[in-house]
């Protein structure tokens, strides 16, 4: 199942996310390699053990590669595929990030509430999804309902065209009670569940 053709802006959005990830990683690698090469060129008179050659070069490149994978979350290129199934469990989870404000004398914790879903897929396997909790989600993501999460779009959508629980924007997560073609929050198209009646489900 793909994002329906008519939602061109969302297809672009999903593609751009993937592209940004790849491009960011490539630039990251280019900067590292460029720095190492320019260092070596500027220190040609140094003995080999003070330049990046041999295993030192390999080590630097390995660090660049691994940190690049982490920074740009490259595994999402593979894990962020379209998936659908039935919500088996819908709950909340909390996460927090430590924000070190240089002006403040103490460390602040920024709490974030997440919706945590366990989705039972067609093949019997379960998949966990976690994304920021927004208004209306408590009613929207109910156990027993079918959802689809498109690759590259952060928020899963209900697959029931007659769902009385409103509509969620797949790009920004804004929940709206009635269907409108454009999301009031971000302006991207709101996917109408009527366009998602896939026979393979
Ligand atoms: Zn939106």
Short mmCIF file of C-alpha atoms and ligand atoms in Angstrom, two decimals:
data_model
loop_
_atom_site.label_atom_id
_atom_site.label_comp_id
_atom_site.label_asym_id
_atom_site.label_seq_id
_atom_site.Cartn_x
_atom_site.Cartn_y
_atom_site.Cartn_z
CA UNK A 1 0.00 0.00 0.00
CA UNK A 2 1.35 3.39 -0.98
CA UNK A 3 0.27 6.93 -0.32
CA UNK A 4 -2.54 7.41 -2.86
CA UNK A 5 -1.46 9.23 -6.03
CA UNK A 6 -3.75 12.21 -5.45
CA UNK A 7 -1.84 13.25 -2.32
CA UNK A 8 1.16 14.53 -4.20
CA UNK A 9 2.31 16.89 -1.45
CA UNK A 10 2.48 14.04 1.06
CA UNK A 11 4.37 11.84 -1.37
CA UNK A 12 6.85 14.67 -1.80
CA UNK A 13 7.04 15.11 1.98
CA UNK A 14 7.89 11.45 2.49
CA UNK A 15 10.48 11.48 -0.30
CA UNK A 16 12.08 14.67 1.00
CA UNK A 17 12.53 13.13 4.45
CA UNK A 18 14.39 10.18 2.97
CA UNK A 19 16.44 12.44 0.74
CA UNK A 20 17.41 14.75 3.61
CA UNK A 21 18.62 11.75 5.59
CA UNK A 22 20.81 10.45 2.76
CA UNK A 23 22.07 13.89 1.78
CA UNK A 24 22.87 14.81 5.37
CA UNK A 25 24.86 11.61 5.78
CA UNK A 26 26.79 12.17 2.55
CA UNK A 27 27.69 15.73 3.54
CA UNK A 28 28.73 14.47 6.99
CA UNK A 29 31.07 11.92 5.40
CA UNK A 30 32.41 14.49 2.92
CA UNK A 31 33.30 16.89 5.75
CA UNK A 32 35.14 14.17 7.68
CA UNK A 33 37.02 12.88 4.66
CA UNK A 34 37.79 16.43 3.52
CA UNK A 35 39.20 17.31 6.95
CA UNK A 36 41.40 14.22 7.08
CA UNK A 37 42.70 14.75 3.56
CA UNK A 38 43.44 18.44 4.13
CA UNK A 39 45.18 17.63 7.43
CA UNK A 40 47.39 15.08 5.71
CA UNK A 41 48.16 17.49 2.87
CA UNK A 42 49.09 20.25 5.31
CA UNK A 43 51.32 17.96 7.35
CA UNK A 44 53.13 16.05 4.64
CA UNK A 45 56.46 16.44 6.41
CA UNK A 46 55.15 14.76 9.56
CA UNK A 47 56.10 11.14 10.19
CA UNK A 48 53.44 8.55 9.36
CA UNK A 49 52.40 8.06 12.98
CA UNK A 50 51.35 11.70 13.22
CA UNK A 51 49.22 11.64 10.09
CA UNK A 52 46.03 9.82 9.24
CA UNK A 53 47.35 6.88 7.31
CA UNK A 54 46.99 3.14 7.69
CA UNK A 55 44.95 2.03 10.68
CA UNK A 56 44.56 5.61 11.93
CA UNK A 57 42.81 6.52 8.70
CA UNK A 58 40.63 3.42 8.95
CA UNK A 59 39.74 4.29 12.56
CA UNK A 60 38.75 7.86 11.73
CA UNK A 61 36.62 6.71 8.81
CA UNK A 62 34.96 4.05 10.98
CA UNK A 63 34.12 6.66 13.64
CA UNK A 64 32.76 9.00 10.94
CA UNK A 65 30.65 6.23 9.45
CA UNK A 66 29.21 4.99 12.73
CA UNK A 67 28.49 8.43 14.12
CA UNK A 68 26.91 9.42 10.79
CA UNK A 69 24.62 6.40 10.94
CA UNK A 70 23.55 7.37 14.47
CA UNK A 71 23.20 11.11 13.81
CA UNK A 72 21.10 10.65 10.68
CA UNK A 73 19.36 7.51 11.91
CA UNK A 74 20.12 5.72 8.69
CA UNK A 75 18.42 2.53 9.83
CA UNK A 76 15.14 4.38 9.38
CA UNK A 77 15.67 4.05 5.65
CA UNK A 78 14.89 0.38 6.18
CA UNK A 79 12.67 0.36 9.25
CA UNK A 80 10.47 3.27 8.21
CA UNK A 81 8.50 1.25 5.70
CA UNK A 82 4.76 1.30 5.27
CA UNK A 83 3.03 -0.99 7.70
CA UNK A 84 -0.53 -1.75 8.59
CA UNK A 85 -2.38 -3.90 11.01
CA UNK A 86 -4.73 -3.92 13.97
CA UNK A 87 -4.01 -1.93 17.10
CA UNK A 88 -3.51 -4.52 19.78
CA UNK A 89 -2.52 -2.15 22.52
CA UNK A 90 -2.77 1.59 22.73
CA UNK A 91 -1.21 3.38 25.63
CA UNK A 92 0.99 6.19 26.73
CA UNK A 93 4.66 6.40 27.41
CA UNK A 94 6.90 9.17 28.52
CA UNK A 95 10.25 10.23 27.28
CA UNK A 96 12.39 13.14 28.21
CA UNK A 97 15.34 14.99 26.92
CA UNK A 98 17.89 16.71 29.09
CA UNK A 99 18.24 20.33 28.19
CA UNK A 100 21.29 22.01 29.56
CA UNK A 101 20.53 25.67 29.59
CA UNK A 102 23.89 27.42 30.00
CA UNK A 103 22.27 30.28 31.88
CA UNK A 104 20.49 28.04 34.38
CA UNK A 105 22.20 26.59 37.40
CA UNK A 106 20.34 23.29 37.23
CA UNK A 107 19.57 20.73 34.58
CA UNK A 108 16.08 20.80 33.10
CA UNK A 109 14.20 17.80 31.93
CA UNK A 110 11.78 18.25 29.09
CA UNK A 111 9.05 15.68 29.36
CA UNK A 112 7.20 14.48 26.36
CA UNK A 113 4.12 12.34 26.30
CA UNK A 114 3.99 9.70 23.60
CA UNK A 115 1.32 7.48 22.20
CA UNK A 116 2.62 3.93 22.20
CA UNK A 117 0.93 1.44 19.90
CA UNK A 118 1.42 -2.26 19.49
CA UNK A 119 0.27 -3.21 16.01
CA UNK A 120 -0.51 -6.77 15.03
CA UNK A 121 0.40 -7.14 11.39
CA UNK A 122 -1.08 -9.44 8.79
CA UNK A 123 1.84 -11.85 9.15
CA UNK A 124 1.11 -12.23 12.86
CA UNK A 125 4.09 -10.23 14.03
CA UNK A 126 3.76 -7.18 16.19
CA UNK A 127 5.38 -3.84 15.72
CA UNK A 128 5.68 -1.07 18.25
CA UNK A 129 5.20 2.53 17.23
CA UNK A 130 5.81 5.52 19.41
CA UNK A 131 5.11 9.10 18.46
CA UNK A 132 4.28 12.34 20.19
CA UNK A 133 0.91 12.41 21.86
CA UNK A 134 -1.44 15.11 20.62
CA UNK A 135 -4.94 16.22 21.34
CA UNK A 136 -7.55 13.71 20.21
CA UNK A 137 -5.18 10.74 20.00
CA UNK A 138 -6.68 9.13 23.05
CA UNK A 139 -9.92 8.68 21.13
CA UNK A 140 -8.40 8.15 17.73
CA UNK A 141 -5.98 5.25 18.25
CA UNK A 142 -8.25 2.65 19.77
CA UNK A 143 -7.55 -0.99 20.31
CA UNK A 144 -9.12 -3.24 17.70
CA UNK A 145 -9.03 -0.64 14.94
CA UNK A 146 -6.97 -1.02 11.79
CA UNK A 147 -4.26 1.51 11.06
CA UNK A 148 -1.71 2.20 8.37
CA UNK A 149 1.54 4.05 8.83
CA UNK A 150 3.06 5.12 5.53
CA UNK A 151 6.81 5.09 5.18
CA UNK A 152 8.15 8.61 5.60
CA UNK A 153 5.01 9.93 7.27
CA UNK A 154 5.22 10.08 11.06
CA UNK A 155 1.61 9.53 12.13
CA UNK A 156 -0.44 6.39 11.46
CA UNK A 157 -3.99 6.69 10.12
CA UNK A 158 -7.14 4.77 10.88
CA UNK A 159 -8.28 2.57 8.03
CA UNK A 160 -11.93 2.75 8.89
CA UNK A 161 -13.72 5.16 6.58
CA UNK A 162 -16.61 5.35 9.01
CA UNK A 163 -14.50 6.00 12.04
CA UNK A 164 -16.27 8.43 14.32
CA UNK A 165 -13.03 9.46 15.95
CA UNK A 166 -12.02 12.29 13.68
CA UNK A 167 -9.06 12.63 11.35
CA UNK A 168 -5.35 12.86 11.94
CA UNK A 169 -2.81 14.62 9.75
CA UNK A 170 -0.18 12.07 8.77
CA UNK A 171 2.49 14.78 8.56
CA UNK A 172 2.08 16.87 11.73
CA UNK A 173 -0.34 14.82 13.81
CA UNK A 174 -2.98 17.52 14.20
CA UNK A 175 -6.33 15.93 14.99
CA UNK A 176 -9.50 17.39 13.55
CA UNK A 177 -13.05 16.35 14.19
CA UNK A 178 -14.38 16.83 10.67
CA UNK A 179 -12.75 16.10 7.38
CA UNK A 180 -11.12 19.03 5.59
CA UNK A 181 -8.94 18.64 2.49
CA UNK A 182 -6.04 20.58 4.03
CA UNK A 183 -4.69 20.19 7.53
CA UNK A 184 -5.38 23.29 9.62
CA UNK A 185 -2.06 22.85 11.38
CA UNK A 186 0.51 22.39 8.65
CA UNK A 187 -1.34 22.80 5.36
CA UNK A 188 -0.55 19.35 4.02
CA UNK A 189 -3.32 17.23 2.58
CA UNK A 190 -5.41 15.31 5.04
CA UNK A 191 -5.77 11.76 3.79
CA UNK A 192 -9.40 10.75 3.52
CA UNK A 193 -9.81 7.19 4.86
CA UNK A 194 -12.16 6.55 1.91
CA UNK A 195 -9.07 6.63 -0.31
CA UNK A 196 -7.46 3.92 1.77
CA UNK A 197 -9.83 1.01 1.22
CA UNK A 198 -7.22 -1.43 0.10
CA UNK A 199 -8.38 -4.91 -0.83
CA UNK A 200 -5.23 -6.56 0.43
CA UNK A 201 -6.15 -5.82 4.02
ZN1 LIG B 1 -0.82 18.71 9.59
#
